């Protein structure tokens, strides 16, 4: 049985789009589900689009998500990725392009940029406009070609696609697809700078690296017939093609940088956990047989079946991602949770409060770490709240009876020495019991007084404990003064 081998082949052009991360994840899951190999290959042949630091972004993203590649050049005892620009120096791409020339499946093209610019745009059978090369240089004699080569005339090497007939390939998601050869352009294989194009290098490398399954976005469906012709020209076996549907926003439009959450780094900056992002992205176009929604990377490996990838566009549902992230935050161990949450708390709290208790207070209530700021800002400074907050139908409170309740509780709290949560709770509960008062009625005014908010991440006991005696008394007295006027 052939060993499953997959690869993730990103271009270092900036932040990693969630569609690219999904591709990496699916490639990884396919390999690991079958006990196969997952390879990382940096496709940097397009030097004009290369962005400084982009390779480090790729490394960091895969490291944070737990997607680890299995082989590559040895780097300090660890595996580095394969890098196409480095492989280009070995001459393998030019070597294979020349083999195609010998077979009549490719040819030298010496056309100037000006001539190429002058070519008319043609319309394909599906109504799309394409700038199609006219095969001008295919008809050059051997003598003309050699003369140009000897004179160092700049050239590219183009694929030679017949103008008649059709080309077919099979995709796991979209089934069998057949296109008219007349719709296919003689794509460039080797550019004038000597670098292979992405389209050519990935076919050569996939064959040499024995890649069995290729996952990519459905925007590459139109290029796949050209790949098929290359595989056939070389007499190589094609990999299993798996083209994934488009990821859209909630308005069913293509996910773009303007959306603010199109890349992995965007989501991390918005307070999402890597493991939640991985879980969410895995479900963009695929669902497990178990119908579970919360799945660790290990569980995804166990359950992933690429034959169940959906053809319909996948909607990036931010509400669902936030819910899922909140579920992951709830089960974080204390050490990692504090490590992640405390920096966000310090952005808001400068006073000498117990930040760990504040962190505990919000843990089960936040969906992202960015939620923390608006949830705890009242600790730093009491907001200028409306007295209407003291009116609540469920607790049967209003400004008048709230004033009376706060006055009675203030007297007990001023005498209280034990300002632990338990001590505060015992004190306030005794007041409520002595007054034979509904608990909700007894707690609503004091929580409003110490927080100035209708909704808080904890009750009055927890808030007062964190604020401490002096600050809590000050805030209650301020409320009494305002209610008295």
XYZ file of N, CA, C and O in Angstrom, residues 125-201:
308
model
N -14.676 29.660 -23.366
C -15.997 29.074 -23.599
C -16.968 29.375 -22.470
O -18.183 29.360 -22.667
N -16.438 29.662 -21.266
C -17.339 29.988 -20.156
C -17.542 31.490 -19.996
O -18.050 31.963 -18.980
N -17.107 32.255 -20.987
C -17.382 33.687 -20.995
C -16.340 34.553 -20.325
O -16.485 35.776 -20.277
N -15.257 33.963 -19.818
C -14.224 34.735 -19.138
C -13.199 35.256 -20.140
O -12.851 34.571 -21.098
N -12.722 36.475 -19.881
C -11.693 37.048 -20.738
C -10.323 36.556 -20.291
O -9.992 36.588 -19.103
N -9.517 36.092 -21.241
C -8.168 35.634 -20.916
C -7.189 36.190 -21.943
O -7.533 36.336 -23.116
N -5.990 36.528 -21.479
C -4.939 36.976 -22.391
C -4.192 35.729 -22.833
O -3.426 35.151 -22.076
N -4.441 35.293 -24.037
C -3.916 34.009 -24.503
C -2.738 34.204 -25.459
O -2.820 35.005 -26.393
N -1.675 33.450 -25.202
C -0.504 33.521 -26.074
C -0.816 32.834 -27.409
O -1.517 31.815 -27.453
N -0.249 33.379 -28.491
C -0.614 32.909 -29.835
C 0.326 31.854 -30.419
O 0.288 31.576 -31.628
N 1.184 31.255 -29.586
C 2.107 30.190 -30.002
C 3.114 30.656 -31.057
O 3.673 29.853 -31.814
N 3.367 31.947 -31.115
C 4.273 32.497 -32.132
C 5.633 31.797 -32.135
O 6.139 31.382 -33.194
N 6.225 31.618 -30.946
C 7.583 31.072 -30.871
C 7.619 29.548 -31.020
O 8.699 28.969 -31.152
N 6.471 28.906 -31.005
C 6.441 27.455 -31.218
C 6.945 27.103 -32.620
O 7.480 26.019 -32.843
N 6.803 28.045 -33.515
C 7.109 27.768 -34.915
C 8.519 28.209 -35.314
O 8.860 28.173 -36.500
N 9.332 28.645 -34.356
C 10.715 29.007 -34.664
C 11.501 27.756 -35.034
O 11.300 26.678 -34.452
N 12.414 27.906 -35.970
C 13.257 26.775 -36.360
C 14.318 26.526 -35.298
O 14.580 27.391 -34.452
N 14.932 25.357 -35.342
C 15.996 25.033 -34.385
C 17.141 26.025 -34.511
O 17.767 26.399 -33.516
N 17.409 26.448 -35.740
C 18.504 27.391 -35.970
C 18.188 28.751 -35.332
O 19.075 29.370 -34.717
N 16.948 29.199 -35.483
C 16.556 30.492 -34.890
C 16.635 30.424 -33.361
O 17.080 31.366 -32.702
N 16.176 29.310 -32.818
C 16.209 29.139 -31.360
C 17.642 29.169 -30.863
O 17.974 29.882 -29.900
N 18.516 28.430 -31.514
C 19.906 28.368 -31.078
C 20.592 29.726 -31.210
O 21.393 30.126 -30.354
N 20.280 30.438 -32.293
C 20.854 31.769 -32.501
C 20.465 32.704 -31.349
O 21.300 33.464 -30.836
N 19.206 32.646 -30.956
C 18.730 33.488 -29.840
C 19.390 33.095 -28.522
O 19.763 33.959 -27.721
N 19.526 31.796 -28.318
C 20.167 31.331 -27.090
C 21.630 31.759 -27.047
O 22.124 32.206 -26.003
N 22.323 31.637 -28.174
C 23.734 32.031 -28.235
C 23.909 33.527 -28.018
O 24.929 33.971 -27.474
N 22.892 34.288 -28.435
C 22.961 35.751 -28.293
C 22.425 36.225 -26.938
O 22.316 37.436 -26.702
N 22.095 35.258 -26.081
C 21.555 35.572 -24.745
C 20.287 36.421 -24.799
O 20.066 37.308 -23.957
N 19.474 36.176 -25.798
C 18.173 36.851 -25.874
C 17.299 36.324 -24.734
O 17.188 35.109 -24.553
N 16.698 37.213 -23.930
C 15.858 36.746 -22.810
C 14.736 35.835 -23.303
O 14.135 36.082 -24.364
N 14.453 34.800 -22.533
C 13.404 33.864 -22.944
C 12.659 33.313 -21.724
O 13.140 33.398 -20.590
N 11.499 32.748 -22.019
C 10.779 31.929 -21.037
C 10.549 30.582 -21.710
O 10.707 30.441 -22.929
N 10.201 29.582 -20.920
C 9.809 28.290 -21.481
C 8.324 28.102 -21.223
O 7.871 28.237 -20.071
N 7.573 27.832 -22.298
C 6.124 27.690 -22.191
C 5.690 26.240 -22.398
O 6.311 25.485 -23.151
N 4.597 25.900 -21.749
C 3.967 24.607 -21.980
C 3.277 24.625 -23.350
O 2.691 25.645 -23.740
N 3.357 23.529 -24.062
C 2.704 23.431 -25.366
C 1.413 22.629 -25.238
O 1.426 21.401 -25.153
N 0.293 23.339 -25.215
C -1.010 22.679 -25.084
C -1.674 22.630 -26.451
O -1.783 23.653 -27.132
N -2.124 21.466 -26.891
C -2.771 21.369 -28.206
C -4.030 22.229 -28.258
O -4.720 22.411 -27.262
N -4.292 22.748 -29.437
C -5.457 23.629 -29.596
C -6.752 22.853 -29.771
O -7.839 23.404 -29.574
N -6.644 21.593 -30.117
C -7.830 20.764 -30.298
C -7.994 19.799 -29.121
O -7.058 19.520 -28.374
N -9.220 19.258 -28.990
C -9.460 18.229 -27.994
C -9.769 18.765 -26.603
O -9.995 19.966 -26.409
N -9.790 17.857 -25.632
C -10.139 18.213 -24.256
C -9.124 17.602 -23.286
O -8.352 16.713 -23.638
N -9.150 18.109 -22.051
C -8.341 17.553 -20.964
C -9.259 17.311 -19.777
O -10.067 18.185 -19.431
N -9.139 16.145 -19.140
C -10.006 15.787 -18.012
C -9.177 15.413 -16.799
O -8.051 14.916 -16.912
N -9.745 15.669 -15.637
C -9.152 15.215 -14.383
C -10.274 14.958 -13.392
O -11.418 15.400 -13.583
N -9.959 14.235 -12.324
C -10.962 13.913 -11.310
C -10.574 14.537 -9.979
O -9.410 14.470 -9.553
N -11.551 15.172 -9.343
C -11.348 15.792 -8.034
C -12.279 15.125 -7.026
O -13.418 14.784 -7.344
N -11.793 14.935 -5.804
C -12.575 14.269 -4.762
C -13.872 15.027 -4.477
O -14.933 14.433 -4.284
N -13.798 16.350 -4.448
C -14.958 17.166 -4.080
C -15.856 17.447 -5.282
O -17.078 17.350 -5.203
N -15.268 17.760 -6.442
C -16.038 18.224 -7.594
C -16.258 17.156 -8.669
O -16.931 17.420 -9.666
N -15.693 15.971 -8.468
C -15.891 14.901 -9.439
C -15.041 15.087 -10.686
O -14.007 15.756 -10.655
N -15.496 14.504 -11.805
C -14.716 14.604 -13.052
C -14.992 15.929 -13.740
O -16.142 16.357 -13.879
N -13.911 16.575 -14.158
C -14.024 17.873 -14.827
C -13.294 17.789 -16.163
O -12.156 17.319 -16.233
N -13.948 18.237 -17.214
C -13.372 18.236 -18.554
C -13.399 19.650 -19.109
O -14.410 20.356 -18.988
N -12.281 20.089 -19.695
C -12.209 21.430 -20.279
C -11.722 21.327 -21.715
O -11.014 20.388 -22.092
N -12.109 22.300 -22.490
C -11.633 22.394 -23.876
C -10.185 22.882 -23.857
O -9.854 23.849 -23.166
N -9.330 22.227 -24.611
C -7.935 22.664 -24.689
C -7.810 24.083 -25.225
O -6.868 24.813 -24.879
N -8.755 24.485 -26.039
C -8.724 25.846 -26.598
C -8.888 26.912 -25.520
O -8.571 28.085 -25.745
N -9.391 26.499 -24.351
C -9.538 27.442 -23.245
C -8.267 27.567 -22.413
O -8.180 28.420 -21.516
N -7.291 26.717 -22.681
C -6.071 26.694 -21.874
C -4.959 27.476 -22.566
O -4.734 27.333 -23.766
N -4.265 28.287 -21.799
C -3.155 29.063 -22.331
C -1.854 28.275 -22.199
O -1.731 27.402 -21.334
N -0.894 28.562 -23.060
C 0.435 27.944 -22.949
C 1.173 28.626 -21.799
O 1.926 29.590 -21.997
N 0.942 28.133 -20.596
C 1.486 28.809 -19.416
C 3.011 28.730 -19.386
O 3.640 27.819 -19.921
N 3.584 29.726 -18.729
C 5.036 29.791 -18.586
C 5.487 28.787 -17.528
O 4.901 28.704 -16.443
N 6.525 28.038 -17.827
C 7.096 27.061 -16.893
C 8.357 27.617 -16.231
O 8.537 27.491 -15.024
N 9.236 28.197 -17.047
C 10.455 28.835 -16.541
C 10.421 30.302 -16.945
O 10.248 30.632 -18.127
N 10.565 31.210 -15.954
C 10.495 32.641 -16.225
C 11.835 33.159 -16.744
O 12.849 32.462 -16.695
N 11.840 34.393 -17.193
C 13.047 34.984 -17.776
C 14.169 35.152 -16.759
O 15.339 35.256 -17.132
N 13.815 35.179 -15.465
C 14.854 35.279 -14.435
C 15.414 33.910 -14.051
O 16.252 33.801 -13.151
N 14.939 32.864 -14.737
C 15.446 31.519 -14.465
C 14.664 30.772 -13.406
O 14.865 29.564 -13.218
N 13.767 31.476 -12.724
C 12.966 30.822 -11.689
C 11.796 30.075 -12.333
O 11.218 30.556 -13.314
N 11.438 28.940 -11.779
C 10.239 28.259 -12.267
C 9.002 28.991 -11.776
O 9.039 29.661 -10.746
N 7.919 28.882 -12.507
C 6.659 29.409 -12.002
C 6.117 28.464 -10.930
O 6.514 27.296 -10.856
N 5.220 28.986 -10.130
C 4.572 28.153 -9.108
C 3.945 26.923 -9.755
O 4.092 25.801 -9.270
N 3.253 27.143 -10.863
C 2.514 26.049 -11.500
C 3.415 24.901 -11.924
O 3.024 23.734 -11.842
N 4.619 25.222 -12.388
C 5.528 24.175 -12.840
C 6.291 23.552 -11.672
O 6.382 22.325 -11.560
N 6.811 24.399 -10.799
C 7.640 23.895 -9.694
C 6.848 22.974 -8.783
O 7.375 21.966 -8.289
